[in-house]
Amino acid sequence: MDDPKTIAAHLRTLDTVEEGEAYLTAQGVHRDRDGLVAVATELRLTRMERATKPELVRRILQQAISARRKFEGLRKW
């Protein structure tokens, strides 16, 4: 498993949530709650201590991929 900073940076470069899920699975992060919290912290997400693992994964992918794509679209508009 790479360090959380590297994982967060790579997630920001991916185009789809499915690619992000596959990357987290390949890194083994999806099984480790502490690893997910570390990646979430690296993405500057707050109040992740009480979130469930599925919620952590959803929020991480939404922040790293969906939010970036949303704001890219706004820049083009």
PDB file of C-alpha atoms in Angstrom:
ATOM      1  CA  MET A   1       0.000   0.000   0.000  1.00  0.00           C
ATOM      2  CA  ASP A   2       1.282   3.454  -0.933  1.00  0.00           C
ATOM      3  CA  ASP A   3       1.228   6.299   1.530  1.00  0.00           C
ATOM      4  CA  PRO A   4      -2.031   8.306   1.808  1.00  0.00           C
ATOM      5  CA  LYS A   5      -0.545  11.353   0.074  1.00  0.00           C
ATOM      6  CA  THR A   6       0.365   9.314  -3.019  1.00  0.00           C
ATOM      7  CA  ILE A   7      -3.036   7.590  -3.077  1.00  0.00           C
ATOM      8  CA  ALA A   8      -4.881  10.935  -2.809  1.00  0.00           C
ATOM      9  CA  ALA A   9      -2.772  12.441  -5.595  1.00  0.00           C
ATOM     10  CA  HIS A  10      -3.425   9.468  -7.870  1.00  0.00           C
ATOM     11  CA  LEU A  11      -7.171   9.536  -7.158  1.00  0.00           C
ATOM     12  CA  ARG A  12      -7.259  13.171  -8.264  1.00  0.00           C
ATOM     13  CA  THR A  13      -5.964  12.161 -11.697  1.00  0.00           C
ATOM     14  CA  LEU A  14      -8.605   9.489 -12.376  1.00  0.00           C
ATOM     15  CA  ASP A  15     -11.621  10.170 -14.568  1.00  0.00           C
ATOM     16  CA  THR A  16     -14.292   7.874 -13.147  1.00  0.00           C
ATOM     17  CA  VAL A  17     -15.467   6.732  -9.750  1.00  0.00           C
ATOM     18  CA  GLU A  18     -15.201   3.120 -10.957  1.00  0.00           C
ATOM     19  CA  GLU A  19     -11.489   3.632 -11.680  1.00  0.00           C
ATOM     20  CA  GLY A  20     -11.129   5.114  -8.203  1.00  0.00           C
ATOM     21  CA  GLU A  21     -12.835   2.133  -6.583  1.00  0.00           C
ATOM     22  CA  ALA A  22     -10.595  -0.247  -8.526  1.00  0.00           C
ATOM     23  CA  TYR A  23      -7.508   1.714  -7.463  1.00  0.00           C
ATOM     24  CA  LEU A  24      -8.508   1.689  -3.787  1.00  0.00           C
ATOM     25  CA  THR A  25      -9.146  -2.052  -4.025  1.00  0.00           C
ATOM     26  CA  ALA A  26      -5.790  -2.665  -5.716  1.00  0.00           C
ATOM     27  CA  GLN A  27      -4.038  -0.662  -3.003  1.00  0.00           C
ATOM     28  CA  GLY A  28      -5.851  -2.613  -0.283  1.00  0.00           C
ATOM     29  CA  VAL A  29      -7.071   0.607   1.300  1.00  0.00           C
ATOM     30  CA  HIS A  30     -10.757  -0.329   1.130  1.00  0.00           C
ATOM     31  CA  ARG A  31     -10.244  -3.022   3.802  1.00  0.00           C
ATOM     32  CA  ASP A  32      -8.384  -0.795   6.256  1.00  0.00           C
ATOM     33  CA  ARG A  33     -10.502   1.848   7.981  1.00  0.00           C
ATOM     34  CA  ASP A  34      -7.450   3.697   9.315  1.00  0.00           C
ATOM     35  CA  GLY A  35      -6.029   3.856   5.787  1.00  0.00           C
ATOM     36  CA  LEU A  36      -9.293   5.286   4.486  1.00  0.00           C
ATOM     37  CA  VAL A  37      -9.321   7.914   7.239  1.00  0.00           C
ATOM     38  CA  ALA A  38      -5.712   8.838   6.374  1.00  0.00           C
ATOM     39  CA  VAL A  39      -6.592   9.274   2.680  1.00  0.00           C
ATOM     40  CA  ALA A  40      -9.691  11.295   3.643  1.00  0.00           C
ATOM     41  CA  THR A  41      -7.538  13.524   5.842  1.00  0.00           C
ATOM     42  CA  GLU A  42      -5.090  14.005   2.967  1.00  0.00           C
ATOM     43  CA  LEU A  43      -8.048  15.110   0.801  1.00  0.00           C
ATOM     44  CA  ARG A  44      -8.932  17.591   3.574  1.00  0.00           C
ATOM     45  CA  LEU A  45     -12.210  15.898   4.487  1.00  0.00           C
ATOM     46  CA  THR A  46     -13.373  16.574   8.024  1.00  0.00           C
ATOM     47  CA  ARG A  47     -15.389  14.616  10.603  1.00  0.00           C
ATOM     48  CA  MET A  48     -14.482  11.225   9.157  1.00  0.00           C
ATOM     49  CA  GLU A  49     -13.815   9.516  12.496  1.00  0.00           C
ATOM     50  CA  ARG A  50     -17.369   8.221  12.884  1.00  0.00           C
ATOM     51  CA  ALA A  51     -18.103   7.459   9.223  1.00  0.00           C
ATOM     52  CA  THR A  52     -18.565   3.847   8.169  1.00  0.00           C
ATOM     53  CA  LYS A  53     -16.180   2.291   5.643  1.00  0.00           C
ATOM     54  CA  PRO A  54     -18.671   2.513   2.738  1.00  0.00           C
ATOM     55  CA  GLU A  55     -19.357   6.152   3.627  1.00  0.00           C
ATOM     56  CA  LEU A  56     -15.611   6.866   3.763  1.00  0.00           C
ATOM     57  CA  VAL A  57     -15.083   5.330   0.323  1.00  0.00           C
ATOM     58  CA  ARG A  58     -18.031   7.263  -1.123  1.00  0.00           C
ATOM     59  CA  ARG A  59     -16.875  10.594   0.320  1.00  0.00           C
ATOM     60  CA  ILE A  60     -13.252  10.040  -0.747  1.00  0.00           C
ATOM     61  CA  LEU A  61     -14.237   9.234  -4.321  1.00  0.00           C
ATOM     62  CA  GLN A  62     -16.731  12.094  -4.442  1.00  0.00           C
ATOM     63  CA  GLN A  63     -14.124  14.586  -3.241  1.00  0.00           C
ATOM     64  CA  ALA A  64     -11.224  13.338  -5.348  1.00  0.00           C
ATOM     65  CA  ILE A  65     -13.029  12.615  -8.621  1.00  0.00           C
ATOM     66  CA  SER A  66     -16.584  13.962  -8.816  1.00  0.00           C
ATOM     67  CA  ALA A  67     -15.849  17.392  -7.320  1.00  0.00           C
ATOM     68  CA  ARG A  68     -12.834  17.862  -9.596  1.00  0.00           C
ATOM     69  CA  ARG A  69     -14.863  16.960 -12.682  1.00  0.00           C
ATOM     70  CA  LYS A  70     -17.663  19.292 -11.606  1.00  0.00           C
ATOM     71  CA  PHE A  71     -15.338  22.263 -11.278  1.00  0.00           C
ATOM     72  CA  GLU A  72     -13.563  21.431 -14.555  1.00  0.00           C
ATOM     73  CA  GLY A  73     -16.935  21.697 -16.246  1.00  0.00           C
ATOM     74  CA  LEU A  74     -17.613  25.054 -14.606  1.00  0.00           C
ATOM     75  CA  ARG A  75     -14.273  26.397 -15.846  1.00  0.00           C
ATOM     76  CA  LYS A  76     -15.197  25.487 -19.422  1.00  0.00           C
ATOM     77  CA  TRP A  77     -18.602  27.092 -19.106  1.00  0.00           C
TER      78      TRP A  77
END
